[in-house]
JSON list of C-alpha atoms in Angstrom, two decimals:
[
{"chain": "A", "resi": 1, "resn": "UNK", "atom": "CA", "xyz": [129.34, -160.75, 48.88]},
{"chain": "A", "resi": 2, "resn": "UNK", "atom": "CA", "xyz": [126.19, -162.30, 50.29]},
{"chain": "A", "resi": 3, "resn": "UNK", "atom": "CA", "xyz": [126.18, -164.19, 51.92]},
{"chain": "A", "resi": 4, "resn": "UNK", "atom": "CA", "xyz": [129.11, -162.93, 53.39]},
{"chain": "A", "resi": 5, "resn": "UNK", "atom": "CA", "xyz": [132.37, -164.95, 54.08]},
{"chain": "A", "resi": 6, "resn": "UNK", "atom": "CA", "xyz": [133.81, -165.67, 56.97]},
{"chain": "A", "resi": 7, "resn": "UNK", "atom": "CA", "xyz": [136.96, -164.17, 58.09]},
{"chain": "A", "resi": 8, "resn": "UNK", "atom": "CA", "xyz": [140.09, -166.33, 56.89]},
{"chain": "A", "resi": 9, "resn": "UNK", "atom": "CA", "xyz": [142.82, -164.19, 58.63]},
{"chain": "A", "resi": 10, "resn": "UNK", "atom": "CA", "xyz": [141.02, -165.09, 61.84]},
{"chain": "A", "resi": 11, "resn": "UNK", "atom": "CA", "xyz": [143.77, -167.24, 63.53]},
{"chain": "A", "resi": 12, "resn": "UNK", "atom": "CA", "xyz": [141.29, -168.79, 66.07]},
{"chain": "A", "resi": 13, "resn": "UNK", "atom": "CA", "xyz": [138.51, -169.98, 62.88]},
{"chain": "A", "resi": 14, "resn": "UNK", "atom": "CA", "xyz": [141.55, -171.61, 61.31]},
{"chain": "A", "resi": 15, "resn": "UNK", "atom": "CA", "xyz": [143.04, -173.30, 63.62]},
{"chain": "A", "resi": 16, "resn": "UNK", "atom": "CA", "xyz": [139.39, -175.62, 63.75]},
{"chain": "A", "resi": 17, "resn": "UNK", "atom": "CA", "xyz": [140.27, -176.11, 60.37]},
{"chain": "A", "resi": 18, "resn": "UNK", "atom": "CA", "xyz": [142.22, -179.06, 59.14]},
{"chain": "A", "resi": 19, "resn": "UNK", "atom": "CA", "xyz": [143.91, -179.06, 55.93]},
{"chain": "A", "resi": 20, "resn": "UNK", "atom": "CA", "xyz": [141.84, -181.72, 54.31]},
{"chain": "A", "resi": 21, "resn": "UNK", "atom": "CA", "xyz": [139.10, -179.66, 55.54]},
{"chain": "A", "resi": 22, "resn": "UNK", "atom": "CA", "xyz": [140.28, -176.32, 53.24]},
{"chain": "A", "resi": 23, "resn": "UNK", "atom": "CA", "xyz": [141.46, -178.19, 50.69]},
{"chain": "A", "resi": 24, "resn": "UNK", "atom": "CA", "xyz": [137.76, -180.04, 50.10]},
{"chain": "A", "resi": 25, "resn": "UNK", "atom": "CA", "xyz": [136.10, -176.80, 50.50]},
{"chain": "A", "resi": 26, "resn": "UNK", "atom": "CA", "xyz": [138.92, -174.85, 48.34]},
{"chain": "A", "resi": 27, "resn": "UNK", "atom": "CA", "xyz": [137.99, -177.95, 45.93]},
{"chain": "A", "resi": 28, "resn": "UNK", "atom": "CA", "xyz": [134.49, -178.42, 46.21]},
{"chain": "A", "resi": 29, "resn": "UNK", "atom": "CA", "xyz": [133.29, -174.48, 46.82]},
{"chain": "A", "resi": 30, "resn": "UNK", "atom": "CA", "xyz": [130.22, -173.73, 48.97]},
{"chain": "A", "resi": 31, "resn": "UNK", "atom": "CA", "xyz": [127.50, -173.15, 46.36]},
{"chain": "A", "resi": 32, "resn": "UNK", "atom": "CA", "xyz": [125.45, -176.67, 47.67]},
{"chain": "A", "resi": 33, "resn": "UNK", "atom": "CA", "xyz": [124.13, -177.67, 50.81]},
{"chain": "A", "resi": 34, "resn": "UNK", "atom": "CA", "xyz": [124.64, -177.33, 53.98]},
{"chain": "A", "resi": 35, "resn": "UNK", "atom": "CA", "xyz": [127.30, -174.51, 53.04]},
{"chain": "A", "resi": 36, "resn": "UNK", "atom": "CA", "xyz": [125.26, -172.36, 50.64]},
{"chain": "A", "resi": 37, "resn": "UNK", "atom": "CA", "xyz": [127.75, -170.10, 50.47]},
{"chain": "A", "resi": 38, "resn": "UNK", "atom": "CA", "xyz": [129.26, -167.81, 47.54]},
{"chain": "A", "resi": 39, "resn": "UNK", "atom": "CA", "xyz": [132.22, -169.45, 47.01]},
{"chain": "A", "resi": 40, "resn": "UNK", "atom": "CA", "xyz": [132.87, -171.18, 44.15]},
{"chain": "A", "resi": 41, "resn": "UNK", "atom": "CA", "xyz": [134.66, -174.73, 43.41]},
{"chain": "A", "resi": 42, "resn": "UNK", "atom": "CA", "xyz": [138.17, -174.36, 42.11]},
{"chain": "A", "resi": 43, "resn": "UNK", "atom": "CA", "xyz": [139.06, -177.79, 41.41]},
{"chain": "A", "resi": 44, "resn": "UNK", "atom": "CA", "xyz": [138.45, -177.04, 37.88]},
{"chain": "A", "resi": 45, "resn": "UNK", "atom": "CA", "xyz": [140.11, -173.85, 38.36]},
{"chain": "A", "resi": 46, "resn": "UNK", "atom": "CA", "xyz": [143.28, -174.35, 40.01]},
{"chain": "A", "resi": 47, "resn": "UNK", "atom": "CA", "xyz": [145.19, -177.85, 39.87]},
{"chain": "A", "resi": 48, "resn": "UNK", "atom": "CA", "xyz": [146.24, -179.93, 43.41]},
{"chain": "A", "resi": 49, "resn": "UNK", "atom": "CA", "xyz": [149.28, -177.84, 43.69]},
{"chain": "A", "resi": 50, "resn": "UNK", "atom": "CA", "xyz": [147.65, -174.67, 43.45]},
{"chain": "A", "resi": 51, "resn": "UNK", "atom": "CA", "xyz": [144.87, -174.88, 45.96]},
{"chain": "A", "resi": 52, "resn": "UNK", "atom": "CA", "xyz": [147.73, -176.70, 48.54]},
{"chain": "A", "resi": 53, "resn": "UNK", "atom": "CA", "xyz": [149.76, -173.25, 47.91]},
{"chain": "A", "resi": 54, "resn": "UNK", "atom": "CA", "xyz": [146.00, -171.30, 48.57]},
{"chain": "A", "resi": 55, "resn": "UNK", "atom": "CA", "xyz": [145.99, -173.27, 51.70]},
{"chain": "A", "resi": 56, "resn": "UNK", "atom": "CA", "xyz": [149.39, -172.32, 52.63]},
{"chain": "A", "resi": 57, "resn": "UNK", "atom": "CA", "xyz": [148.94, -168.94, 52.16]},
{"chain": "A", "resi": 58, "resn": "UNK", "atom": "CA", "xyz": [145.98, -168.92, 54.05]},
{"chain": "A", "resi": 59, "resn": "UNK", "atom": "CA", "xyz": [147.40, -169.59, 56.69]},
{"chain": "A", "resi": 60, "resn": "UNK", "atom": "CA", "xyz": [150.31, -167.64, 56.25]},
{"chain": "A", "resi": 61, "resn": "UNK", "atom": "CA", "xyz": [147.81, -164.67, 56.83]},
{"chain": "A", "resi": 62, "resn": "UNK", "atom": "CA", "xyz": [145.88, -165.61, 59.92]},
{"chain": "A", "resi": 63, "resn": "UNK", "atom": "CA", "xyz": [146.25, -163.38, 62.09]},
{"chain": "A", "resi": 64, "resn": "UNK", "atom": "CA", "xyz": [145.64, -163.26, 66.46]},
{"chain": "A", "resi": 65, "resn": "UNK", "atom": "CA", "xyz": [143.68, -160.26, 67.14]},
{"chain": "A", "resi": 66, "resn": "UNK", "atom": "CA", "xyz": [142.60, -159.06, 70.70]},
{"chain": "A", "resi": 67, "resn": "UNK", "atom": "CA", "xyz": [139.51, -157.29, 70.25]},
{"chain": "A", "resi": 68, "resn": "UNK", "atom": "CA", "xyz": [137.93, -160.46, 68.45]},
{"chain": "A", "resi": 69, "resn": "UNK", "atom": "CA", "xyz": [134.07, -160.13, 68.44]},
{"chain": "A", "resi": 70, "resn": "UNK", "atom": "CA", "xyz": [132.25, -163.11, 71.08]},
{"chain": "A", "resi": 71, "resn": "UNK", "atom": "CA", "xyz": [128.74, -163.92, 71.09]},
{"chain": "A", "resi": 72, "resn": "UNK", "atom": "CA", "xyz": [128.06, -166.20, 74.05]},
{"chain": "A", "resi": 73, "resn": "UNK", "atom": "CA", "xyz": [132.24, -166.94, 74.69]},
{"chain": "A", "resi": 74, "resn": "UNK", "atom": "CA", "xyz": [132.44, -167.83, 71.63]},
{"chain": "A", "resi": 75, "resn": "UNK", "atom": "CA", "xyz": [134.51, -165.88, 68.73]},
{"chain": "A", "resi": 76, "resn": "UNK", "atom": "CA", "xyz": [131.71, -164.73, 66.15]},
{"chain": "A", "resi": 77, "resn": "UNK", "atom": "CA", "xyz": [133.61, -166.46, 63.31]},
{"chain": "A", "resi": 78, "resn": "UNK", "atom": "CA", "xyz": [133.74, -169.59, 64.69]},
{"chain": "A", "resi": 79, "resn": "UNK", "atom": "CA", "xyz": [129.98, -169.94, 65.68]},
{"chain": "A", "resi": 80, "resn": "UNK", "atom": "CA", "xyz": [129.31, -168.81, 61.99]},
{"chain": "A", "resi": 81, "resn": "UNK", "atom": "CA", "xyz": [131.18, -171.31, 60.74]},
{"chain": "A", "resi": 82, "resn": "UNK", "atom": "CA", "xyz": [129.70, -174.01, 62.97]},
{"chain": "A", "resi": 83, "resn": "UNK", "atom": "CA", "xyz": [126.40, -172.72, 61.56]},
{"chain": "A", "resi": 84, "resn": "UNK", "atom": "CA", "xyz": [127.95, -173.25, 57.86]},
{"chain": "A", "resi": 85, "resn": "UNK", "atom": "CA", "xyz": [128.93, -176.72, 58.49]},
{"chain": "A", "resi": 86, "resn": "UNK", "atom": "CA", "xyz": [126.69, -178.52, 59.88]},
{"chain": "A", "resi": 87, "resn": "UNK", "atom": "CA", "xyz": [123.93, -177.02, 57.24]},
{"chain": "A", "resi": 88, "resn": "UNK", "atom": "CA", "xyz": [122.06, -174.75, 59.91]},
{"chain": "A", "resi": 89, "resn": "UNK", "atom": "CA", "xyz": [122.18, -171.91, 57.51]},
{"chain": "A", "resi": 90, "resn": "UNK", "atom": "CA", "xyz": [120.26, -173.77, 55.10]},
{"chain": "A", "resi": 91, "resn": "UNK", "atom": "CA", "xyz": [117.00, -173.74, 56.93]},
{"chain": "A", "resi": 92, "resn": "UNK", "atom": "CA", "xyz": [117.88, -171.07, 60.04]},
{"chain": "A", "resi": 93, "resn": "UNK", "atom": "CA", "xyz": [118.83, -167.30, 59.46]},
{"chain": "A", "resi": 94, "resn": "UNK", "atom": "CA", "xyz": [121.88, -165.60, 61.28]},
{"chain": "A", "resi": 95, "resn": "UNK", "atom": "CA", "xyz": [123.77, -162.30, 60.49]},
{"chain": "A", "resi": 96, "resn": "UNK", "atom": "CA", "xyz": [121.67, -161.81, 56.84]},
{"chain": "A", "resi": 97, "resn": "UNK", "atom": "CA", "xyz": [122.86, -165.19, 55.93]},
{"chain": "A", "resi": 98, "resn": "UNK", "atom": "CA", "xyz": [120.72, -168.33, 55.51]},
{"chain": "A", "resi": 99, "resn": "UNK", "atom": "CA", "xyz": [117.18, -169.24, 55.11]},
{"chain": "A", "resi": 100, "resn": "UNK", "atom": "CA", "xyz": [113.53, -168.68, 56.81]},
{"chain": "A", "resi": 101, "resn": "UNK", "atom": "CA", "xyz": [112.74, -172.13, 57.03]},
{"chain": "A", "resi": 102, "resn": "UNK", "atom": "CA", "xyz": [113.25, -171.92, 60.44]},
{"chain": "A", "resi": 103, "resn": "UNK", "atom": "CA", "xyz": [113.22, -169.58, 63.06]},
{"chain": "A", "resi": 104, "resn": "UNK", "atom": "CA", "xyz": [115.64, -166.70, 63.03]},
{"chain": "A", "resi": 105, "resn": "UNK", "atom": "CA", "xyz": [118.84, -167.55, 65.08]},
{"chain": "A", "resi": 106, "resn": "UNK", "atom": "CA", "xyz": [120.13, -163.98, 65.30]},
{"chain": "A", "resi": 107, "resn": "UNK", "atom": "CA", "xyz": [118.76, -162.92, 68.12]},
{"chain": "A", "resi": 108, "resn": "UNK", "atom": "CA", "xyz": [117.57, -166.39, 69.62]},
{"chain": "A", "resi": 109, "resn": "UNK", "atom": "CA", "xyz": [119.29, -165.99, 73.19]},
{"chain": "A", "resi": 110, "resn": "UNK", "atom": "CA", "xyz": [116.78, -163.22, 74.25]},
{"chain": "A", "resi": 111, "resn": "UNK", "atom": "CA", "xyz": [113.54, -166.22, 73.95]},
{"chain": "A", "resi": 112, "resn": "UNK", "atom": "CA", "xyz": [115.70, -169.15, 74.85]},
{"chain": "A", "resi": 113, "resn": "UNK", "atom": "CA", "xyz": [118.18, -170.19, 77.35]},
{"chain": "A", "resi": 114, "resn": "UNK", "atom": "CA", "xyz": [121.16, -172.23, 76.56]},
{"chain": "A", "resi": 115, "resn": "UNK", "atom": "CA", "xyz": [119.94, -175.81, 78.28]},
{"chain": "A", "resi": 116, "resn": "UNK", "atom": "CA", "xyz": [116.88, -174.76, 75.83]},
{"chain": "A", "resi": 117, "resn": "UNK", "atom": "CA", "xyz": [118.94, -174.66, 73.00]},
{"chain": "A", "resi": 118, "resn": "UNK", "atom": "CA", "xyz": [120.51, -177.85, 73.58]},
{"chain": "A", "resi": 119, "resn": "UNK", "atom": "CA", "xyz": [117.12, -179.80, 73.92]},
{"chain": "A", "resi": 120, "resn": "UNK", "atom": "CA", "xyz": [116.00, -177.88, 71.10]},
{"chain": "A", "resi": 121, "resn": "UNK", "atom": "CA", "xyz": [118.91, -179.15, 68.85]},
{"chain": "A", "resi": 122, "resn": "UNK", "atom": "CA", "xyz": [119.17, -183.07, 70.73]},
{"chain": "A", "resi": 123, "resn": "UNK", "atom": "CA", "xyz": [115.21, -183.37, 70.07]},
{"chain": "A", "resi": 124, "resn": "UNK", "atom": "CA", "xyz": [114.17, -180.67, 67.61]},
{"chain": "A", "resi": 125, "resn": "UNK", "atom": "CA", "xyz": [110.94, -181.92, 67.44]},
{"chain": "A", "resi": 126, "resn": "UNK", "atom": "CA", "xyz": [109.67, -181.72, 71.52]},
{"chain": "A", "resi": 127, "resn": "UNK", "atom": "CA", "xyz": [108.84, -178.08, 70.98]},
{"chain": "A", "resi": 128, "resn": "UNK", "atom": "CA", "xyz": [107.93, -176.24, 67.62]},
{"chain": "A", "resi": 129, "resn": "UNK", "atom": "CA", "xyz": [108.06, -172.60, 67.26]},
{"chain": "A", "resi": 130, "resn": "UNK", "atom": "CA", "xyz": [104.96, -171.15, 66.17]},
{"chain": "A", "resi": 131, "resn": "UNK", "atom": "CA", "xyz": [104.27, -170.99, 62.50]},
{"chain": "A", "resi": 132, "resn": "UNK", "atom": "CA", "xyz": [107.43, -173.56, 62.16]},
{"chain": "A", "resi": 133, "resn": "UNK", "atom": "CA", "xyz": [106.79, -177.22, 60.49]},
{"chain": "A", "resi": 134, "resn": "UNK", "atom": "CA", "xyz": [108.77, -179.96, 62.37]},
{"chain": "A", "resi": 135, "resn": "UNK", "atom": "CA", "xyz": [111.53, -180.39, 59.56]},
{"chain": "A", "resi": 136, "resn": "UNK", "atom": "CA", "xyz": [114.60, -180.09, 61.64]},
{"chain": "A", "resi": 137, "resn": "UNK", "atom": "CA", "xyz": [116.79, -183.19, 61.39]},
{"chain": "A", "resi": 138, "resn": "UNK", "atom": "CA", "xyz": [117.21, -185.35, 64.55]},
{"chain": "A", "resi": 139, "resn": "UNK", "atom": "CA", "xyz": [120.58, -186.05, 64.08]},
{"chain": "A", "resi": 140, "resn": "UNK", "atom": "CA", "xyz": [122.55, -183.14, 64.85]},
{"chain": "A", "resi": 141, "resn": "UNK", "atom": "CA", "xyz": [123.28, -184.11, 67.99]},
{"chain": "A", "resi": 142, "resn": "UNK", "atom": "CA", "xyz": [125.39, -187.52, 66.47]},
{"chain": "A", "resi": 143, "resn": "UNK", "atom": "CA", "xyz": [126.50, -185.45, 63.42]},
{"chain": "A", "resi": 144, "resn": "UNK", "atom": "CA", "xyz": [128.63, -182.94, 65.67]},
{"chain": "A", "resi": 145, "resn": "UNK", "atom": "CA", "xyz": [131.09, -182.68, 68.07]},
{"chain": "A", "resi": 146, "resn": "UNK", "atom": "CA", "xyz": [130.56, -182.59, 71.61]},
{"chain": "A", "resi": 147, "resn": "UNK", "atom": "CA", "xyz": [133.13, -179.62, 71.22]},
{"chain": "A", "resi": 148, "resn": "UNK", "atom": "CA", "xyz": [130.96, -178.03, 68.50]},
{"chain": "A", "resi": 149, "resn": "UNK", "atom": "CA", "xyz": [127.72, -178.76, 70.06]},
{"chain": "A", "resi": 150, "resn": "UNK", "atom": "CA", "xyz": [128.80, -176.84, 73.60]},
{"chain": "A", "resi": 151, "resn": "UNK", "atom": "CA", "xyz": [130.11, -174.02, 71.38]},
{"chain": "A", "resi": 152, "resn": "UNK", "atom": "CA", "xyz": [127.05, -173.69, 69.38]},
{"chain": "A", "resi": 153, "resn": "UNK", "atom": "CA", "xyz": [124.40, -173.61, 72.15]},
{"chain": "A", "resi": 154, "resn": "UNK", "atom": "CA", "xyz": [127.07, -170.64, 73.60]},
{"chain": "A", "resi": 155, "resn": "UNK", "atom": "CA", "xyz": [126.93, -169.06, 70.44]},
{"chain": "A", "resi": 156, "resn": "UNK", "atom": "CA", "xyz": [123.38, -169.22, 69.96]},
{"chain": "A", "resi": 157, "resn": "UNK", "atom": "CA", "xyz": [122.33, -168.78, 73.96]},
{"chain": "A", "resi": 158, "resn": "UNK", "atom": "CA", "xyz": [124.78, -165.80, 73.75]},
{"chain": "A", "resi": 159, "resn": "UNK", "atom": "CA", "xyz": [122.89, -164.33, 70.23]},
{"chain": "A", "resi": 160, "resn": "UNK", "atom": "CA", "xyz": [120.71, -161.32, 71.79]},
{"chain": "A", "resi": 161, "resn": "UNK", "atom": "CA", "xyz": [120.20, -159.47, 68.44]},
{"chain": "A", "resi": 162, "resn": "UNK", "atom": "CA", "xyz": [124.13, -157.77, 68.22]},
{"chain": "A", "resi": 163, "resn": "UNK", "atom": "CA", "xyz": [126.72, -158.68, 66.28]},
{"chain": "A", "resi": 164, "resn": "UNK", "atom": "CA", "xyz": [129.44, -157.81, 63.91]}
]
């Protein structure tokens, strides 16, 4: 698929997940914004009982691996998914998925340092990359998490050019 899904029998991923949160996106699909993803909406596809027992199954198949793949500390699924939901992907690029709208995340560590990152994401518009318009929202930093912020300047400071 492309882009490609992340990995739902990754224990760690789902556990960030809340029900509500599956069942929306079980519901609603990922073909708009931010998500921009290949999956489609069910809710005319399988009825409220259904896509509970999806959910349930789900998680009935997430699974704790050891050798889980980290970029920056962070487990690779989770930093894509951060990426998914707060709409990065729509603009950015990382792992063949997203956009060109902005610059390339996949290998961003190597030009910028983590404090870098987090200035770059708090006030996206103090520093431009070259041949980049300022179109990055200014919000990010109120949209997300504290948690979710930390984890994706990690993810990205730790993003050298390898990954899974």
């Amino acid at each position: 698929m492309n882009p490609r899904p992340i990995d739902l029998t990754n224990k760690v991923l789902l556990d960030r997940l809340s029900d509500d949160y599956l069942y929306w996106r079980v519901s609603e699909g990922g073909l708009e914004a931010p998500f921009l993803s290949a999956m489609p909406a069910f809710k005319d596809i399988l009825d409220d009982e259904q896509r509970w027992e999806l959910i349930a199954y789900v998680r009935s198949i997430a699974t704790e691996t050891e050798d889980l793949p980290m970029i920056g500390g962070v487990d690779f699924q989770v930093g894509l998914n951060i990426l998914q939901t707060y709409g990065c992907l729509a603009c950015h690029r990382y792992n063949d998925q997203g956009n060109f709208v902005g610059p390339d995340l996949h290998d961003i560590g190597v030009a910028r340092t983590a404090d870098q990152l987090l200035a770059d994401i708090i006030d996206p518009s103090a520093e431009i990359s070259t041949g980049f318009a300022d179109t990055m929202p200014r919000d990010y930093s109120e949209k997300m998490t504290e948690d979710d912020l930390m984890l994706l300047v990690d993810f990205l400071a730790g993003s050298i050019g390898e990954y899974p």
